[in-house]
Coordinates of C-alpha atoms in Angstrom, one line a residue:
L402 CA 41.5 70.0 -84.1
A403 CA 44.5 67.9 -82.3
M404 CA 45.5 71.5 -80.4
A405 CA 41.8 71.8 -79.2
S406 CA 41.5 68.4 -78.2
R407 CA 44.7 68.6 -76.2
L408 CA 43.7 71.9 -74.7
G409 CA 40.2 70.2 -73.9
V410 CA 41.9 67.5 -71.9
V411 CA 44.1 70.0 -70.0
L412 CA 41.2 72.1 -68.8
A413 CA 39.3 68.8 -67.9
L414 CA 42.1 67.7 -65.6
A415 CA 42.4 71.1 -64.0
A416 CA 38.8 71.2 -63.2
V417 CA 39.1 67.6 -61.6
V418 CA 42.0 69.1 -59.6
L419 CA 40.1 72.3 -58.6
L420 CA 37.1 70.0 -57.5
A421 CA 39.3 67.8 -55.5
A422 CA 40.9 71.0 -53.7
A423 CA 37.5 72.3 -52.9
G424 CA 36.3 69.1 -51.4
A425 CA 39.2 69.1 -49.1
A426 CA 38.8 72.6 -48.2
A427 CA 35.1 71.9 -47.4
G428 CA 36.1 68.7 -45.2
Q429 CA 39.3 69.8 -43.4
S430 CA 41.8 72.2 -44.5
T431 CA 44.6 70.8 -42.1
P432 CA 45.3 67.0 -42.2
R433 CA 45.5 65.4 -38.9
P434 CA 48.1 63.0 -38.0
P435 CA 47.1 59.3 -37.8
N436 CA 46.8 58.8 -34.2
A437 CA 44.4 62.0 -34.0
Q438 CA 41.9 60.6 -36.4
G439 CA 39.2 60.1 -34.0
P440 CA 38.9 57.6 -30.9
K441 CA 41.7 54.8 -30.6
P442 CA 40.6 51.7 -32.2
K443 CA 39.2 49.0 -29.7
P444 CA 41.6 46.3 -28.9
K445 CA 41.2 42.8 -30.5
P446 CA 39.4 40.5 -28.2
M447 CA 41.8 38.5 -25.9
K448 CA 41.7 34.5 -26.7
V449 CA 41.2 32.2 -23.7
K450 CA 41.0 28.5 -23.5
C451 CA 40.1 25.8 -21.2
T452 CA 43.1 24.0 -19.9
E453 CA 41.3 22.1 -17.0
N454 CA 40.9 18.4 -16.9
R455 CA 40.9 16.9 -20.3
K456 CA 38.9 13.9 -19.2
E457 CA 36.2 15.9 -17.7
N458 CA 36.1 18.5 -20.6
P459 CA 37.0 16.6 -23.7
Y460 CA 34.8 18.9 -25.9
C461 CA 36.0 22.2 -24.3
F462 CA 39.9 21.3 -23.6
N463 CA 42.3 23.7 -25.2
R464 CA 39.4 25.2 -27.3
N465 CA 40.1 28.8 -28.1
M466 CA 37.4 31.6 -27.3
D467 CA 37.4 35.4 -27.9
C468 CA 36.5 37.4 -25.0
P469 CA 33.0 39.2 -25.3
A470 CA 32.9 42.5 -26.7
N471 CA 32.1 44.3 -23.5
C472 CA 35.3 42.9 -21.9
P473 CA 37.5 42.3 -24.5
Q474 CA 40.7 42.1 -22.3
S475 CA 39.2 40.7 -19.1
C476 CA 37.5 37.4 -19.2
Y477 CA 38.1 33.5 -18.6
P478 CA 37.1 30.2 -20.0
D479 CA 34.0 28.5 -18.3
C480 CA 35.1 24.9 -18.8
N481 CA 31.6 23.6 -18.0
T482 CA 29.7 25.6 -20.6
C483 CA 32.6 26.3 -22.9
K484 CA 32.0 29.8 -23.0
P485 CA 34.0 32.9 -22.2
V486 CA 33.0 34.8 -19.0
C487 CA 33.6 38.5 -18.2
V488 CA 35.6 38.7 -14.7
C489 CA 33.3 41.6 -13.8
N490 CA 30.3 39.6 -14.2
T491 CA 31.0 37.1 -11.5
P492 CA 31.1 37.3 -7.9
G493 CA 33.9 39.9 -6.9
A494 CA 34.4 43.6 -7.2
C495 CA 35.4 46.1 -10.2
G496 CA 35.6 49.8 -11.0
D497 CA 34.3 52.4 -8.4
P498 CA 33.6 49.3 -6.4
R499 CA 30.7 47.5 -7.8
F500 CA 30.4 44.2 -6.2
I501 CA 28.7 41.1 -7.2
G502 CA 27.6 38.8 -4.2
G503 CA 27.5 35.2 -3.6
D504 CA 23.8 35.5 -4.2
G505 CA 24.3 37.1 -7.7
N506 CA 23.0 40.4 -7.0
A507 CA 25.1 43.6 -7.7
F508 CA 25.5 46.7 -5.5
Y509 CA 28.0 49.3 -4.7
F510 CA 30.2 49.8 -1.7
H511 CA 32.2 52.9 -1.8
G512 CA 33.9 52.9 1.6
R513 CA 36.5 55.8 1.6
R514 CA 39.8 56.4 0.0
D515 CA 43.0 55.5 1.9
A516 CA 41.3 53.1 4.1
D517 CA 40.9 49.3 4.5
F518 CA 37.7 47.1 4.6
C519 CA 37.1 43.6 5.4
V520 CA 35.6 42.0 2.3
V521 CA 35.5 38.4 3.4
S522 CA 35.9 37.1 7.0
D523 CA 35.5 33.6 8.0
R524 CA 36.8 31.1 10.6
D525 CA 39.7 30.0 8.3
L526 CA 39.7 33.0 5.7
H527 CA 39.9 36.5 5.9
I528 CA 40.1 39.1 3.0
N529 CA 40.6 42.8 3.4
A530 CA 40.7 45.4 0.7
H531 CA 42.7 48.7 0.5
F532 CA 40.7 51.6 -1.0
I533 CA 42.4 54.3 -3.2
G534 CA 40.4 57.4 -4.7
K535 CA 40.0 60.8 -5.7
S536 CA 37.7 63.5 -4.0
G537 CA 34.4 63.8 -5.9
H538 CA 33.4 66.7 -7.7
S539 CA 31.2 69.4 -7.0
G540 CA 27.7 68.4 -5.5
M541 CA 29.1 64.8 -4.5
S542 CA 28.8 63.7 -1.0
R543 CA 31.5 60.9 -1.2
D544 CA 35.0 60.0 -2.9
F545 CA 35.7 58.1 -6.0
T546 CA 37.1 55.1 -4.8
W547 CA 38.7 51.7 -6.3
I548 CA 40.5 48.7 -4.9
Q549 CA 44.1 49.0 -5.1
A550 CA 45.1 45.9 -3.1
I551 CA 43.8 43.0 -1.1
A552 CA 45.3 41.1 1.8
V553 CA 44.4 37.3 2.2
L554 CA 44.8 35.5 5.7
F555 CA 44.6 31.8 5.7
D556 CA 46.2 29.3 7.8
G557 CA 48.3 31.4 9.7
H558 CA 49.8 33.0 6.2
R559 CA 49.6 36.5 4.8
L560 CA 49.2 37.1 1.1
Y561 CA 49.4 40.5 -0.7
L562 CA 48.1 41.2 -4.1
G563 CA 48.1 44.8 -5.3
A564 CA 48.4 47.1 -8.2
R565 CA 51.5 49.4 -8.3
K566 CA 51.0 53.2 -8.2
T567 CA 52.2 54.4 -11.9
G568 CA 51.7 57.4 -13.9
T569 CA 51.7 56.2 -17.7
W570 CA 50.0 53.1 -18.0
D571 CA 51.8 50.5 -20.5
D572 CA 50.2 47.1 -20.6
A573 CA 53.2 45.4 -21.8
V574 CA 54.8 46.3 -18.4
E575 CA 53.8 44.3 -15.3
H576 CA 52.0 46.3 -12.6
L577 CA 51.2 43.7 -10.2
D578 CA 53.0 43.0 -7.0
I579 CA 52.4 39.6 -5.1
T580 CA 53.9 38.8 -1.7
L581 CA 53.7 35.7 0.7
D582 CA 54.4 36.3 4.2
G583 CA 56.2 39.4 3.4
E584 CA 58.4 37.7 0.7
P585 CA 58.2 38.6 -2.8
V586 CA 56.5 36.1 -5.2
Y587 CA 58.5 36.1 -8.4
L588 CA 56.4 34.7 -11.3
P589 CA 58.5 32.9 -14.1
A590 CA 60.2 35.5 -16.3
D591 CA 58.8 34.6 -19.4
L592 CA 55.8 36.7 -19.8
I593 CA 53.3 34.1 -21.2
E594 CA 49.8 33.0 -20.2
G595 CA 49.7 29.9 -18.3
A596 CA 53.0 30.6 -16.6
K597 CA 52.7 29.2 -12.8
W598 CA 54.3 29.7 -9.5
T599 CA 53.8 27.3 -6.8
S600 CA 55.0 27.6 -3.1
S601 CA 57.6 25.2 -1.4
R602 CA 56.2 26.1 2.0
V603 CA 52.6 26.3 1.2
P604 CA 52.3 23.6 -1.4
E605 CA 48.4 24.0 -1.8
L606 CA 49.0 27.6 -3.0
S607 CA 49.7 28.6 -6.8
V608 CA 49.8 31.6 -8.9
T609 CA 49.0 31.3 -12.5
R610 CA 49.4 34.1 -15.3
T611 CA 45.9 34.4 -17.2
K612 CA 47.6 37.1 -19.4
A613 CA 51.2 37.9 -20.3
T614 CA 51.2 40.7 -17.9
N615 CA 48.7 42.3 -15.1
G616 CA 46.4 39.1 -14.7
V617 CA 46.8 36.4 -12.5
L618 CA 44.7 33.5 -10.8
V619 CA 45.7 32.9 -7.1
A620 CA 44.3 29.7 -5.6
V621 CA 44.5 27.8 -2.6
A622 CA 43.3 24.2 -3.4
G623 CA 40.1 23.4 -1.5
K624 CA 39.7 27.0 0.0
F625 CA 39.4 29.7 -2.5
S626 CA 40.7 31.0 -5.6
V627 CA 41.0 34.9 -6.6
R628 CA 41.2 36.3 -10.3
A629 CA 42.9 39.6 -10.5
N630 CA 43.7 41.9 -13.1
A631 CA 45.4 45.3 -12.6
V632 CA 43.9 48.1 -14.7
P633 CA 44.2 51.8 -15.2
I634 CA 41.6 54.6 -15.4
T635 CA 41.9 55.8 -18.7
E636 CA 41.7 59.4 -19.9
E637 CA 38.4 58.8 -21.7
E638 CA 36.9 57.3 -18.4
S639 CA 38.3 60.3 -16.4
R640 CA 36.8 63.0 -19.0
V641 CA 33.3 61.2 -19.0
H642 CA 33.0 60.6 -15.0
R643 CA 35.3 63.6 -14.1
Y644 CA 37.6 61.5 -12.1
G645 CA 40.4 63.9 -12.2
V646 CA 43.2 61.6 -13.2
T647 CA 46.6 63.2 -13.2
A648 CA 49.8 62.6 -15.0
D649 CA 51.6 61.3 -12.1
D650 CA 49.0 58.7 -11.2
C651 CA 46.6 56.6 -13.3
L652 CA 44.8 55.1 -10.3
A653 CA 45.9 51.7 -11.2
H654 CA 43.6 49.3 -9.4
L655 CA 42.2 45.7 -9.3
E656 CA 39.4 43.9 -10.9
L657 CA 38.4 40.7 -8.8
A658 CA 36.6 37.5 -9.1
F659 CA 36.1 35.4 -6.2
K660 CA 35.5 31.7 -5.8
F661 CA 35.0 30.0 -2.6
D662 CA 35.0 26.3 -1.8
A663 CA 34.8 26.0 2.2
L664 CA 33.1 28.9 3.5
T665 CA 31.1 28.3 6.8
D666 CA 27.4 29.8 7.3
D667 CA 29.0 32.3 9.9
V668 CA 30.8 34.2 7.2
H669 CA 30.8 38.0 7.0
G670 CA 32.1 41.1 5.2
V671 CA 31.2 43.2 2.3
V672 CA 31.0 40.3 0.1
G673 CA 31.1 37.4 2.7
Q674 CA 27.8 38.0 4.2
T675 CA 26.0 37.3 0.8
Y676 CA 27.0 33.7 1.0
R677 CA 25.3 33.2 4.3
S678 CA 22.0 31.0 3.9
D679 CA 20.2 33.4 6.2
Y680 CA 21.4 36.6 4.1
V681 CA 18.6 38.9 3.0
N682 CA 19.0 41.3 0.1
H683 CA 17.4 44.6 1.3
F684 CA 18.7 46.7 -1.7
D685 CA 16.0 48.6 -3.8
V686 CA 15.9 46.4 -7.1
R687 CA 14.8 49.5 -9.0
A688 CA 17.8 51.7 -8.0
S689 CA 20.3 52.4 -10.8
M690 CA 23.2 52.1 -8.1
P691 CA 22.0 50.2 -5.2
T692 CA 24.6 50.9 -2.4
M693 CA 25.7 49.2 0.7
G694 CA 26.3 51.5 3.7
G695 CA 27.9 50.6 7.0
G696 CA 31.3 51.5 6.3
A697 CA 32.4 51.6 10.0
T698 CA 31.1 47.7 10.3
F699 CA 33.7 46.9 7.8
T700 CA 36.6 49.1 8.5
T701 CA 39.9 47.6 9.6
S702 CA 43.0 49.2 11.5
S703 CA 45.4 48.2 8.7
L704 CA 45.5 45.8 5.6
F705 CA 46.4 43.0 7.5
A706 CA 44.2 43.3 10.4
A707 CA 41.3 40.9 11.0
D708 CA 39.7 43.5 13.4
C709 CA 36.6 44.8 11.7
S710 CA 33.5 44.6 13.8
V711 CA 32.4 41.6 12.1
A712 CA 35.5 39.7 12.1
R713 CA 35.4 35.8 12.1
Y714 CA 39.1 34.8 11.4
G715 CA 40.3 32.6 14.2
V716 CA 37.2 32.4 15.8
S717 CA 34.9 29.3 16.0
R718 CA 31.3 29.2 17.5
G719 CA 30.2 27.3 20.6
N720 CA 27.1 25.4 20.8
D721 CA 25.3 28.2 22.2
G722 CA 26.5 30.5 19.3
A723 CA 29.1 32.2 21.4
A724 CA 32.5 33.3 19.7
V725 CA 35.3 31.2 21.0
L726 CA 39.1 31.9 20.0
S727 CA 40.3 29.2 17.8
E728 CA 43.0 27.0 19.6
L729 CA 45.3 27.5 16.7
A730 CA 44.3 31.1 15.6
G731 CA 47.0 33.2 13.9
V732 CA 47.6 36.4 15.8
T733 CA 49.9 39.4 15.5
C734 CA 50.8 41.0 18.7
A735 CA 51.8 44.9 19.2
S736 CA 55.1 43.5 20.6
G737 CA 55.7 41.9 17.1
M738 CA 55.4 38.5 18.4
D739 CA 53.0 36.4 16.2
G740 CA 51.9 32.8 15.2
K741 CA 49.7 30.2 15.7
G742 CA 48.4 29.9 19.3
V743 CA 50.2 33.2 20.3
V744 CA 48.1 35.1 22.9
C745 CA 48.6 38.8 23.3
K746 CA 49.0 40.4 26.7
K747 CA 49.0 43.9 27.7

């Protein structure tokens, strides 16, 4: 009886082993390595917090908030509502450029690759954007484009903010380049959110890290602020949209959010015009991709040139509405001479 009992146990264990093996064979015979088990897990939401005036924001000050699920690594705190806001849900530009205007409406402006366009042009402020891209796949009449860099002209100064070309993306590595009047801006070496750089020559200008790497807030007090994140085109995005990203270039580009404090009603540019009181939105609201044309209207000869056909920088308006060159306009001449009050002669 004892032998029979032990034999029964052995047979039962053998049956369990065989059943387990059969189940594994029915599922997948060759185990996959851990990093090949389906799509990569989504990153944990980034935490942001309001650090603005404690007296004005006593409830929200220093309070941690998680970025929303649709922008887990790209949001900022709205200290008035005490809620996180996606960078790409505010006036600015993201992706294959999808813009949101000052009127709150979204539209696309594709421009063309390897070209520069005036995004905002006003009497005391001008912003150009440099577009990079890839040829569209068969059946497309346009390129895929993204904003790789912007140039900001203000008070005779020239600010550059751009994403470096890179092959393999590593978010722990800094991919942003910033210069002021041709000189590199070196942010504090400690890669921590909130690290801040201020200019001794332009005291009202500051650059603050919004993330440990690849995210900054550039602000000129009383004029404007620009939030910028450097981001890549991921393999998944390239596969879904057929962007054709290659190993030597992940098409690093910028996500941008604008805030303006002192625009005139004469402002123009791709986004600038949407801040005018007389601006009329002619887009078809039913269209899935309302697209702004008129690329030639906004083309500039170079990234730092304020010469698009609707340029306003350094120009004031007389009583009759005619354009008048500002007495202290910042001008760059072909001879290389530049500065406030300089007049170029042929």
